[in-house]
Amino acid sequence: MFSLMANCCNWLKRWQEPARKVTLVMVGLDNAGKTATVRGIQGDNPRDVAPTVGFSKVDLKQGKFEVTIFDLGGGKRIRGIWKNYYSESHGVVFVVDSSDVQRIQETRETMAEVLQHPRIAGKPVLVLANKQDQEGALAEADIIENLSLEKLVNENKCLCQIEPCSAVLGYGKKVDKSIKKGLNWLLSNIAKDYEAITERVQKDTAEQRALEEQDKKERAERVRRIREESIGSEHMRICAPEVIKEVSL
Ligand code: G3D
């Protein structure tokens, strides 16, 4: 009887808790299936995808979580923007094209860079070993080995879960169960440490904004100086004939 009441109280407490806002960054090489995955979770057909040029932001409700996912373009030249989203992220979804054996080394290097980043290290990471429906796709154990995943997550103190999946299997309620399971794992691990991660997110975001602000001011100052200098040399050019005249008088 007592335990029933305690359970009811816990349930009521959880039910009354406000929704938790969680931001996730979704990264991985171009063509890994990031957008297809997000679309499937969102309830849209994952096969209707266009390449993500910069980034897309998706908001969804997952149980008690209000989740924002930044689906970032994975092309080599655009990967530089990823770090701008790290500070506000509570966790990472790293999507791997398991069928692209040729690029597994590039995937390994890219993942290492993400996990080693000071604004990511220590945060929970979900690895989606995508495209398992493709012939020749690497199995979970091969992906772990090829990416040196154990070493990488241990060195960077990231909790990690890998889910072999296929983003195009279904969508909405029929999305691949492994994707759902992985997302639930990620959110529940963020929830376990929510206060600490959120505090870190707020501190890092404030620091990043301050740096951006400083950068903006320095850029404005540089532009102002360049303008002043060019006005000065323009003035010199206009004045120069007069000066020569004065000298020759
Ligand atoms: P990205 O956002 O990581 O760049 P996309 O990748 O989501 O745009 O997917 C790239 C291509 O891979 C798309 O095909 C998409 O349909 C396909 N794809 C994504 N996930 C899977 C999967 O699990 N299995 C298979 N077979 N294909 C998948 P197109 O033809 O549009 O380039």
PDB file of C-alpha atoms and ligand atoms in Angstrom:
ATOM      1  CA  MET A   1       0.000   0.000   0.000  1.00  0.00           C
ATOM      2  CA  PHE A   2       2.796   2.339   1.021  1.00  0.00           C
ATOM      3  CA  SER A   3       4.785   1.581  -2.138  1.00  0.00           C
ATOM      4  CA  LEU A   4       1.675   2.133  -4.289  1.00  0.00           C
ATOM      5  CA  MET A   5       1.254   5.587  -2.748  1.00  0.00           C
ATOM      6  CA  ALA A   6       4.945   6.337  -3.218  1.00  0.00           C
ATOM      7  CA  ASN A   7       4.693   5.300  -6.886  1.00  0.00           C
ATOM      8  CA  CYS A   8       1.628   7.513  -7.346  1.00  0.00           C
ATOM      9  CA  CYS A   9       3.457  10.452  -5.741  1.00  0.00           C
ATOM     10  CA  ASN A  10       6.490   9.923  -7.995  1.00  0.00           C
ATOM     11  CA  TRP A  11       4.272   9.694 -11.067  1.00  0.00           C
ATOM     12  CA  LEU A  12       2.403  12.872 -10.034  1.00  0.00           C
ATOM     13  CA  LYS A  13       5.715  14.655  -9.411  1.00  0.00           C
ATOM     14  CA  ARG A  14       7.018  13.655 -12.841  1.00  0.00           C
ATOM     15  CA  TRP A  15       3.716  14.580 -14.483  1.00  0.00           C
ATOM     16  CA  GLN A  16       3.845  18.056 -12.930  1.00  0.00           C
ATOM     17  CA  GLU A  17       7.458  18.674 -13.943  1.00  0.00           C
ATOM     18  CA  PRO A  18       7.797  21.271 -16.705  1.00  0.00           C
ATOM     19  CA  ALA A  19       8.908  20.004 -20.137  1.00  0.00           C
ATOM     20  CA  ARG A  20      12.670  19.859 -20.419  1.00  0.00           C
ATOM     21  CA  LYS A  21      14.247  21.726 -23.292  1.00  0.00           C
ATOM     22  CA  VAL A  22      16.976  19.720 -24.962  1.00  0.00           C
ATOM     23  CA  THR A  23      19.136  20.706 -27.922  1.00  0.00           C
ATOM     24  CA  LEU A  24      20.876  18.052 -29.998  1.00  0.00           C
ATOM     25  CA  VAL A  25      23.399  18.442 -32.745  1.00  0.00           C
ATOM     26  CA  MET A  26      23.162  15.923 -35.579  1.00  0.00           C
ATOM     27  CA  VAL A  27      26.421  15.490 -37.464  1.00  0.00           C
ATOM     28  CA  GLY A  28      28.176  13.016 -39.728  1.00  0.00           C
ATOM     29  CA  LEU A  29      29.602  13.026 -43.252  1.00  0.00           C
ATOM     30  CA  ASP A  30      27.488  14.245 -46.144  1.00  0.00           C
ATOM     31  CA  ASN A  31      25.181  11.515 -47.462  1.00  0.00           C
ATOM     32  CA  ALA A  32      25.232   9.584 -44.153  1.00  0.00           C
ATOM     33  CA  GLY A  33      21.464   9.958 -43.793  1.00  0.00           C
ATOM     34  CA  LYS A  34      21.140  12.774 -41.247  1.00  0.00           C
ATOM     35  CA  THR A  35      18.249  14.559 -42.920  1.00  0.00           C
ATOM     36  CA  ALA A  36      16.487  11.271 -43.694  1.00  0.00           C
ATOM     37  CA  THR A  37      16.772  10.366 -39.998  1.00  0.00           C
ATOM     38  CA  VAL A  38      15.398  13.682 -38.785  1.00  0.00           C
ATOM     39  CA  ARG A  39      12.558  13.531 -41.286  1.00  0.00           C
ATOM     40  CA  GLY A  40      11.658  10.012 -40.185  1.00  0.00           C
ATOM     41  CA  ILE A  41      11.591  11.022 -36.504  1.00  0.00           C
ATOM     42  CA  GLN A  42       9.514  14.054 -37.391  1.00  0.00           C
ATOM     43  CA  GLY A  43       6.978  11.936 -39.268  1.00  0.00           C
ATOM     44  CA  ASP A  44       7.911  12.975 -42.802  1.00  0.00           C
ATOM     45  CA  ASN A  45       8.926  10.643 -45.590  1.00  0.00           C
ATOM     46  CA  PRO A  46      12.713  10.239 -45.263  1.00  0.00           C
ATOM     47  CA  ARG A  47      13.042   9.517 -48.977  1.00  0.00           C
ATOM     48  CA  ASP A  48      12.007  13.095 -49.839  1.00  0.00           C
ATOM     49  CA  VAL A  49      15.322  14.641 -48.965  1.00  0.00           C
ATOM     50  CA  ALA A  50      17.335  17.388 -50.553  1.00  0.00           C
ATOM     51  CA  PRO A  51      20.987  17.863 -49.575  1.00  0.00           C
ATOM     52  CA  THR A  52      21.392  20.025 -46.462  1.00  0.00           C
ATOM     53  CA  VAL A  53      23.367  23.011 -47.653  1.00  0.00           C
ATOM     54  CA  GLY A  54      23.946  24.787 -44.339  1.00  0.00           C
ATOM     55  CA  PHE A  55      21.795  23.560 -41.543  1.00  0.00           C
ATOM     56  CA  SER A  56      18.184  22.937 -40.696  1.00  0.00           C
ATOM     57  CA  LYS A  57      16.552  23.290 -37.299  1.00  0.00           C
ATOM     58  CA  VAL A  58      13.812  20.928 -36.290  1.00  0.00           C
ATOM     59  CA  ASP A  59      11.655  21.224 -33.164  1.00  0.00           C
ATOM     60  CA  LEU A  60       9.779  18.219 -31.869  1.00  0.00           C
ATOM     61  CA  LYS A  61       8.106  16.937 -28.744  1.00  0.00           C
ATOM     62  CA  GLN A  62       9.354  13.617 -27.377  1.00  0.00           C
ATOM     63  CA  GLY A  63       7.464  12.693 -24.212  1.00  0.00           C
ATOM     64  CA  LYS A  64       8.489  15.223 -21.562  1.00  0.00           C
ATOM     65  CA  PHE A  65      11.151  16.745 -23.782  1.00  0.00           C
ATOM     66  CA  GLU A  66      10.962  19.683 -26.137  1.00  0.00           C
ATOM     67  CA  VAL A  67      13.751  18.759 -28.498  1.00  0.00           C
ATOM     68  CA  THR A  68      15.544  20.996 -30.963  1.00  0.00           C
ATOM     69  CA  ILE A  69      17.729  19.180 -33.461  1.00  0.00           C
ATOM     70  CA  PHE A  70      20.302  21.015 -35.530  1.00  0.00           C
ATOM     71  CA  ASP A  71      20.758  18.924 -38.667  1.00  0.00           C
ATOM     72  CA  LEU A  72      24.088  20.228 -39.956  1.00  0.00           C
ATOM     73  CA  GLY A  73      25.408  19.873 -43.477  1.00  0.00           C
ATOM     74  CA  GLY A  74      28.223  17.318 -43.604  1.00  0.00           C
ATOM     75  CA  GLY A  75      30.221  18.414 -46.668  1.00  0.00           C
ATOM     76  CA  LYS A  76      33.946  18.856 -45.984  1.00  0.00           C
ATOM     77  CA  ARG A  77      33.847  22.611 -46.499  1.00  0.00           C
ATOM     78  CA  ILE A  78      30.849  23.183 -44.244  1.00  0.00           C
ATOM     79  CA  ARG A  79      31.998  21.105 -41.267  1.00  0.00           C
ATOM     80  CA  GLY A  80      33.691  24.212 -39.860  1.00  0.00           C
ATOM     81  CA  ILE A  81      30.271  25.564 -38.818  1.00  0.00           C
ATOM     82  CA  TRP A  82      29.528  22.562 -36.574  1.00  0.00           C
ATOM     83  CA  LYS A  83      31.479  24.001 -33.657  1.00  0.00           C
ATOM     84  CA  ASN A  84      29.149  27.016 -33.547  1.00  0.00           C
ATOM     85  CA  TYR A  85      26.371  24.694 -32.371  1.00  0.00           C
ATOM     86  CA  TYR A  86      28.332  22.659 -29.815  1.00  0.00           C
ATOM     87  CA  SER A  87      27.957  24.982 -26.841  1.00  0.00           C
ATOM     88  CA  GLU A  88      24.141  24.933 -26.901  1.00  0.00           C
ATOM     89  CA  SER A  89      23.907  21.164 -27.427  1.00  0.00           C
ATOM     90  CA  HIS A  90      23.058  18.775 -24.608  1.00  0.00           C
ATOM     91  CA  GLY A  91      24.090  15.770 -26.676  1.00  0.00           C
ATOM     92  CA  VAL A  92      25.196  14.532 -30.079  1.00  0.00           C
ATOM     93  CA  VAL A  93      23.722  12.262 -32.718  1.00  0.00           C
ATOM     94  CA  PHE A  94      26.488  11.090 -35.051  1.00  0.00           C
ATOM     95  CA  VAL A  95      25.149   9.403 -38.191  1.00  0.00           C
ATOM     96  CA  VAL A  96      27.395   6.962 -40.048  1.00  0.00           C
ATOM     97  CA  ASP A  97      26.810   5.542 -43.518  1.00  0.00           C
ATOM     98  CA  SER A  98      27.663   1.926 -42.662  1.00  0.00           C
ATOM     99  CA  SER A  99      27.661   0.982 -46.350  1.00  0.00           C
ATOM    100  CA  ASP A 100      30.318   3.527 -47.304  1.00  0.00           C
ATOM    101  CA  VAL A 101      33.409   1.534 -46.407  1.00  0.00           C
ATOM    102  CA  GLN A 102      35.561   3.842 -48.554  1.00  0.00           C
ATOM    103  CA  ARG A 103      34.902   6.790 -46.270  1.00  0.00           C
ATOM    104  CA  ILE A 104      35.109   5.029 -42.917  1.00  0.00           C
ATOM    105  CA  GLN A 105      38.555   6.547 -42.223  1.00  0.00           C
ATOM    106  CA  GLU A 106      37.210  10.033 -42.935  1.00  0.00           C
ATOM    107  CA  THR A 107      34.277   9.219 -40.644  1.00  0.00           C
ATOM    108  CA  ARG A 108      36.699   8.155 -37.902  1.00  0.00           C
ATOM    109  CA  GLU A 109      38.726  11.366 -38.153  1.00  0.00           C
ATOM    110  CA  THR A 110      35.595  13.513 -38.244  1.00  0.00           C
ATOM    111  CA  MET A 111      34.104  11.757 -35.228  1.00  0.00           C
ATOM    112  CA  ALA A 112      37.356  12.134 -33.298  1.00  0.00           C
ATOM    113  CA  GLU A 113      37.329  15.881 -33.967  1.00  0.00           C
ATOM    114  CA  VAL A 114      33.751  16.186 -32.733  1.00  0.00           C
ATOM    115  CA  LEU A 115      34.205  14.141 -29.556  1.00  0.00           C
ATOM    116  CA  GLN A 116      37.511  15.801 -28.658  1.00  0.00           C
ATOM    117  CA  HIS A 117      36.057  19.283 -28.909  1.00  0.00           C
ATOM    118  CA  PRO A 118      36.056  20.888 -25.443  1.00  0.00           C
ATOM    119  CA  ARG A 119      32.388  21.855 -25.840  1.00  0.00           C
ATOM    120  CA  ILE A 120      31.388  18.255 -26.653  1.00  0.00           C
ATOM    121  CA  ALA A 121      33.701  16.058 -24.568  1.00  0.00           C
ATOM    122  CA  GLY A 122      31.768  14.606 -21.642  1.00  0.00           C
ATOM    123  CA  LYS A 123      28.352  14.876 -23.299  1.00  0.00           C
ATOM    124  CA  PRO A 124      26.300  11.796 -24.303  1.00  0.00           C
ATOM    125  CA  VAL A 125      26.701  10.620 -27.883  1.00  0.00           C
ATOM    126  CA  LEU A 126      24.383   8.436 -29.931  1.00  0.00           C
ATOM    127  CA  VAL A 127      25.979   6.791 -32.957  1.00  0.00           C
ATOM    128  CA  LEU A 128      23.495   5.727 -35.611  1.00  0.00           C
ATOM    129  CA  ALA A 129      25.107   3.087 -37.816  1.00  0.00           C
ATOM    130  CA  ASN A 130      22.755   3.885 -40.674  1.00  0.00           C
ATOM    131  CA  LYS A 131      21.989   2.202 -44.035  1.00  0.00           C
ATOM    132  CA  GLN A 132      21.980  -1.318 -42.592  1.00  0.00           C
ATOM    133  CA  ASP A 133      19.541  -2.262 -45.373  1.00  0.00           C
ATOM    134  CA  GLN A 134      22.344  -1.813 -47.922  1.00  0.00           C
ATOM    135  CA  GLU A 135      24.287  -4.832 -49.057  1.00  0.00           C
ATOM    136  CA  GLY A 136      27.788  -4.914 -47.594  1.00  0.00           C
ATOM    137  CA  ALA A 137      26.934  -2.551 -44.750  1.00  0.00           C
ATOM    138  CA  LEU A 138      29.385  -2.839 -41.864  1.00  0.00           C
ATOM    139  CA  ALA A 139      27.924  -4.518 -38.794  1.00  0.00           C
ATOM    140  CA  GLU A 140      27.928  -2.871 -35.371  1.00  0.00           C
ATOM    141  CA  ALA A 141      31.159  -4.594 -34.214  1.00  0.00           C
ATOM    142  CA  ASP A 142      33.008  -3.561 -37.402  1.00  0.00           C
ATOM    143  CA  ILE A 143      31.894   0.032 -37.021  1.00  0.00           C
ATOM    144  CA  ILE A 144      33.075   0.072 -33.391  1.00  0.00           C
ATOM    145  CA  GLU A 145      36.441  -1.288 -34.494  1.00  0.00           C
ATOM    146  CA  ASN A 146      36.869   0.910 -37.563  1.00  0.00           C
ATOM    147  CA  LEU A 147      35.999   4.060 -35.660  1.00  0.00           C
ATOM    148  CA  SER A 148      38.074   3.076 -32.587  1.00  0.00           C
ATOM    149  CA  LEU A 149      34.885   3.979 -30.802  1.00  0.00           C
ATOM    150  CA  GLU A 150      35.705   2.555 -27.383  1.00  0.00           C
ATOM    151  CA  LYS A 151      39.020   4.381 -27.203  1.00  0.00           C
ATOM    152  CA  LEU A 152      37.462   7.600 -28.463  1.00  0.00           C
ATOM    153  CA  VAL A 153      34.577   7.663 -25.990  1.00  0.00           C
ATOM    154  CA  ASN A 154      36.793   6.641 -23.074  1.00  0.00           C
ATOM    155  CA  GLU A 155      39.361   9.324 -23.835  1.00  0.00           C
ATOM    156  CA  ASN A 156      36.678  11.972 -24.076  1.00  0.00           C
ATOM    157  CA  LYS A 157      34.497  10.696 -21.235  1.00  0.00           C
ATOM    158  CA  CYS A 158      31.416  10.527 -23.427  1.00  0.00           C
ATOM    159  CA  LEU A 159      28.609   8.109 -22.628  1.00  0.00           C
ATOM    160  CA  CYS A 160      27.943   6.381 -25.914  1.00  0.00           C
ATOM    161  CA  GLN A 161      25.411   4.084 -27.495  1.00  0.00           C
ATOM    162  CA  ILE A 162      25.538   2.683 -31.014  1.00  0.00           C
ATOM    163  CA  GLU A 163      22.390   1.648 -32.882  1.00  0.00           C
ATOM    164  CA  PRO A 164      22.511  -0.136 -36.248  1.00  0.00           C
ATOM    165  CA  CYS A 165      19.541   1.209 -38.187  1.00  0.00           C
ATOM    166  CA  SER A 166      17.998   2.253 -41.452  1.00  0.00           C
ATOM    167  CA  ALA A 167      16.521   5.720 -41.752  1.00  0.00           C
ATOM    168  CA  VAL A 168      14.422   4.860 -44.789  1.00  0.00           C
ATOM    169  CA  LEU A 169      12.615   1.861 -43.271  1.00  0.00           C
ATOM    170  CA  GLY A 170       9.683   3.927 -42.107  1.00  0.00           C
ATOM    171  CA  TYR A 171       8.650   7.189 -40.554  1.00  0.00           C
ATOM    172  CA  GLY A 172       6.560   8.639 -37.764  1.00  0.00           C
ATOM    173  CA  LYS A 173       5.232   5.765 -35.684  1.00  0.00           C
ATOM    174  CA  LYS A 174       6.885   3.331 -38.086  1.00  0.00           C
ATOM    175  CA  VAL A 175      10.352   4.817 -37.829  1.00  0.00           C
ATOM    176  CA  ASP A 176      13.047   2.165 -37.330  1.00  0.00           C
ATOM    177  CA  LYS A 177      12.772   0.950 -33.696  1.00  0.00           C
ATOM    178  CA  SER A 178      16.543   1.260 -33.285  1.00  0.00           C
ATOM    179  CA  ILE A 179      16.381   4.977 -34.043  1.00  0.00           C
ATOM    180  CA  LYS A 180      13.601   5.386 -31.473  1.00  0.00           C
ATOM    181  CA  LYS A 181      15.533   3.312 -28.950  1.00  0.00           C
ATOM    182  CA  GLY A 182      18.686   5.334 -29.557  1.00  0.00           C
ATOM    183  CA  LEU A 183      16.886   8.650 -29.188  1.00  0.00           C
ATOM    184  CA  ASN A 184      15.235   7.465 -25.957  1.00  0.00           C
ATOM    185  CA  TRP A 185      18.619   6.353 -24.647  1.00  0.00           C
ATOM    186  CA  LEU A 186      20.106   9.762 -25.459  1.00  0.00           C
ATOM    187  CA  LEU A 187      17.266  11.728 -23.887  1.00  0.00           C
ATOM    188  CA  SER A 188      17.138   9.627 -20.742  1.00  0.00           C
ATOM    189  CA  ASN A 189      20.892   9.986 -20.239  1.00  0.00           C
ATOM    190  CA  ILE A 190      20.629  13.726 -20.716  1.00  0.00           C
ATOM    191  CA  ALA A 191      17.737  13.732 -18.217  1.00  0.00           C
ATOM    192  CA  LYS A 192      19.850  11.917 -15.607  1.00  0.00           C
ATOM    193  CA  ASP A 193      22.386  14.732 -15.679  1.00  0.00           C
ATOM    194  CA  TYR A 194      20.083  17.484 -16.874  1.00  0.00           C
ATOM    195  CA  GLU A 195      20.976  20.199 -14.343  1.00  0.00           C
ATOM    196  CA  ALA A 196      24.741  19.796 -14.786  1.00  0.00           C
ATOM    197  CA  ILE A 197      24.573  19.648 -18.606  1.00  0.00           C
ATOM    198  CA  THR A 198      22.203  22.614 -18.744  1.00  0.00           C
ATOM    199  CA  GLU A 199      24.504  24.634 -16.500  1.00  0.00           C
ATOM    200  CA  ARG A 200      27.418  23.818 -18.813  1.00  0.00           C
ATOM    201  CA  VAL A 201      25.312  24.674 -21.878  1.00  0.00           C
ATOM    202  CA  GLN A 202      24.359  28.052 -20.388  1.00  0.00           C
ATOM    203  CA  LYS A 203      27.951  28.872 -19.390  1.00  0.00           C
ATOM    204  CA  ASP A 204      29.424  27.793 -22.746  1.00  0.00           C
ATOM    205  CA  THR A 205      26.696  29.587 -24.711  1.00  0.00           C
ATOM    206  CA  ALA A 206      27.265  32.808 -22.748  1.00  0.00           C
ATOM    207  CA  GLU A 207      31.019  32.543 -23.349  1.00  0.00           C
ATOM    208  CA  GLN A 208      30.506  31.909 -27.054  1.00  0.00           C
ATOM    209  CA  ARG A 209      28.097  34.863 -27.367  1.00  0.00           C
ATOM    210  CA  ALA A 210      30.600  37.106 -25.586  1.00  0.00           C
ATOM    211  CA  LEU A 211      33.345  35.968 -27.973  1.00  0.00           C
ATOM    212  CA  GLU A 212      31.071  36.535 -30.980  1.00  0.00           C
ATOM    213  CA  GLU A 213      30.195  39.993 -29.646  1.00  0.00           C
ATOM    214  CA  GLN A 214      33.896  40.788 -29.159  1.00  0.00           C
ATOM    215  CA  ASP A 215      34.608  39.514 -32.675  1.00  0.00           C
ATOM    216  CA  LYS A 216      31.823  41.692 -34.078  1.00  0.00           C
ATOM    217  CA  LYS A 217      33.209  44.774 -32.313  1.00  0.00           C
ATOM    218  CA  GLU A 218      36.741  44.083 -33.551  1.00  0.00           C
ATOM    219  CA  ARG A 219      35.472  43.609 -37.093  1.00  0.00           C
ATOM    220  CA  ALA A 220      33.479  46.878 -36.926  1.00  0.00           C
ATOM    221  CA  GLU A 221      36.575  48.637 -35.580  1.00  0.00           C
ATOM    222  CA  ARG A 222      38.713  47.236 -38.436  1.00  0.00           C
ATOM    223  CA  VAL A 223      36.124  48.385 -41.002  1.00  0.00           C
ATOM    224  CA  ARG A 224      35.992  51.837 -39.371  1.00  0.00           C
ATOM    225  CA  ARG A 225      39.806  52.146 -39.511  1.00  0.00           C
ATOM    226  CA  ILE A 226      39.965  50.993 -43.144  1.00  0.00           C
ATOM    227  CA  ARG A 227      37.261  53.553 -44.032  1.00  0.00           C
ATOM    228  CA  GLU A 228      39.089  56.311 -42.202  1.00  0.00           C
ATOM    229  CA  GLU A 229      42.355  55.419 -43.894  1.00  0.00           C
ATOM    230  CA  SER A 230      40.758  55.354 -47.340  1.00  0.00           C
ATOM    231  CA  ILE A 231      39.018  58.700 -46.685  1.00  0.00           C
ATOM    232  CA  GLY A 232      42.405  60.019 -45.541  1.00  0.00           C
ATOM    233  CA  SER A 233      44.189  58.887 -48.722  1.00  0.00           C
ATOM    234  CA  GLU A 234      41.278  60.236 -50.824  1.00  0.00           C
ATOM    235  CA  HIS A 235      41.723  63.566 -49.034  1.00  0.00           C
ATOM    236  CA  MET A 236      45.461  63.417 -49.740  1.00  0.00           C
ATOM    237  CA  ARG A 237      44.799  62.803 -53.417  1.00  0.00           C
ATOM    238  CA  ILE A 238      42.439  65.798 -53.577  1.00  0.00           C
ATOM    239  CA  CYS A 239      44.807  67.977 -51.572  1.00  0.00           C
ATOM    240  CA  ALA A 240      48.023  66.887 -53.235  1.00  0.00           C
ATOM    241  CA  PRO A 241      47.965  69.358 -56.230  1.00  0.00           C
ATOM    242  CA  GLU A 242      47.395  72.273 -53.836  1.00  0.00           C
ATOM    243  CA  VAL A 243      50.279  71.194 -51.653  1.00  0.00           C
ATOM    244  CA  ILE A 244      52.581  71.008 -54.685  1.00  0.00           C
ATOM    245  CA  LYS A 245      51.410  74.456 -55.763  1.00  0.00           C
ATOM    246  CA  GLU A 246      52.119  75.923 -52.323  1.00  0.00           C
ATOM    247  CA  VAL A 247      55.575  74.404 -52.301  1.00  0.00           C
ATOM    248  CA  SER A 248      56.420  75.756 -55.736  1.00  0.00           C
ATOM    249  CA  LEU A 249      55.329  79.318 -54.911  1.00  0.00           C
TER     250      LEU A 249
HETATM  251  P1  G3D B   1      22.752  13.729 -45.194  1.00  0.00           P
HETATM  252  O1  G3D B   1      21.672  14.603 -44.648  1.00  0.00           O
HETATM  253  O2  G3D B   1      23.552  13.065 -44.129  1.00  0.00           O
HETATM  254  O3  G3D B   1      23.636  14.400 -46.195  1.00  0.00           O
HETATM  255  P2  G3D B   1      20.569  12.394 -46.525  1.00  0.00           P
HETATM  256  O4  G3D B   1      22.066  12.488 -45.975  1.00  0.00           O
HETATM  257  O5  G3D B   1      19.603  12.231 -45.417  1.00  0.00           O
HETATM  258  O6  G3D B   1      20.345  13.527 -47.477  1.00  0.00           O
HETATM  259  O7  G3D B   1      20.642  11.010 -47.314  1.00  0.00           O
HETATM  260  C1  G3D B   1      21.523  10.831 -48.390  1.00  0.00           C
HETATM  261  C2  G3D B   1      20.984   9.733 -49.305  1.00  0.00           C
HETATM  262  O8  G3D B   1      21.008   8.486 -48.589  1.00  0.00           O
HETATM  263  C3  G3D B   1      19.531   9.918 -49.736  1.00  0.00           C
HETATM  264  O9  G3D B   1      19.390   9.326 -51.000  1.00  0.00           O
HETATM  265  C4  G3D B   1      18.746   9.089 -48.739  1.00  0.00           C
HETATM  266  O10 G3D B   1      17.491   8.648 -49.221  1.00  0.00           O
HETATM  267  C5  G3D B   1      19.697   7.907 -48.582  1.00  0.00           C
HETATM  268  N1  G3D B   1      19.525   7.243 -47.289  1.00  0.00           N
HETATM  269  C6  G3D B   1      19.487   7.793 -46.061  1.00  0.00           C
HETATM  270  N2  G3D B   1      19.356   6.843 -45.133  1.00  0.00           N
HETATM  271  C7  G3D B   1      19.321   5.656 -45.796  1.00  0.00           C
HETATM  272  C8  G3D B   1      19.198   4.295 -45.372  1.00  0.00           C
HETATM  273  O11 G3D B   1      19.098   3.974 -44.199  1.00  0.00           O
HETATM  274  N3  G3D B   1      19.217   3.332 -46.353  1.00  0.00           N
HETATM  275  C9  G3D B   1      19.326   3.665 -47.685  1.00  0.00           C
HETATM  276  N4  G3D B   1      19.322   2.674 -48.554  1.00  0.00           N
HETATM  277  N5  G3D B   1      19.425   4.933 -48.108  1.00  0.00           N
HETATM  278  C10 G3D B   1      19.428   5.915 -47.186  1.00  0.00           C
HETATM  279  P3  G3D B   1      19.377  10.167 -52.379  1.00  0.00           P
HETATM  280  O12 G3D B   1      19.169   9.129 -53.423  1.00  0.00           O
HETATM  281  O13 G3D B   1      18.259  11.148 -52.247  1.00  0.00           O
HETATM  282  O14 G3D B   1      20.719  10.830 -52.454  1.00  0.00           O
END
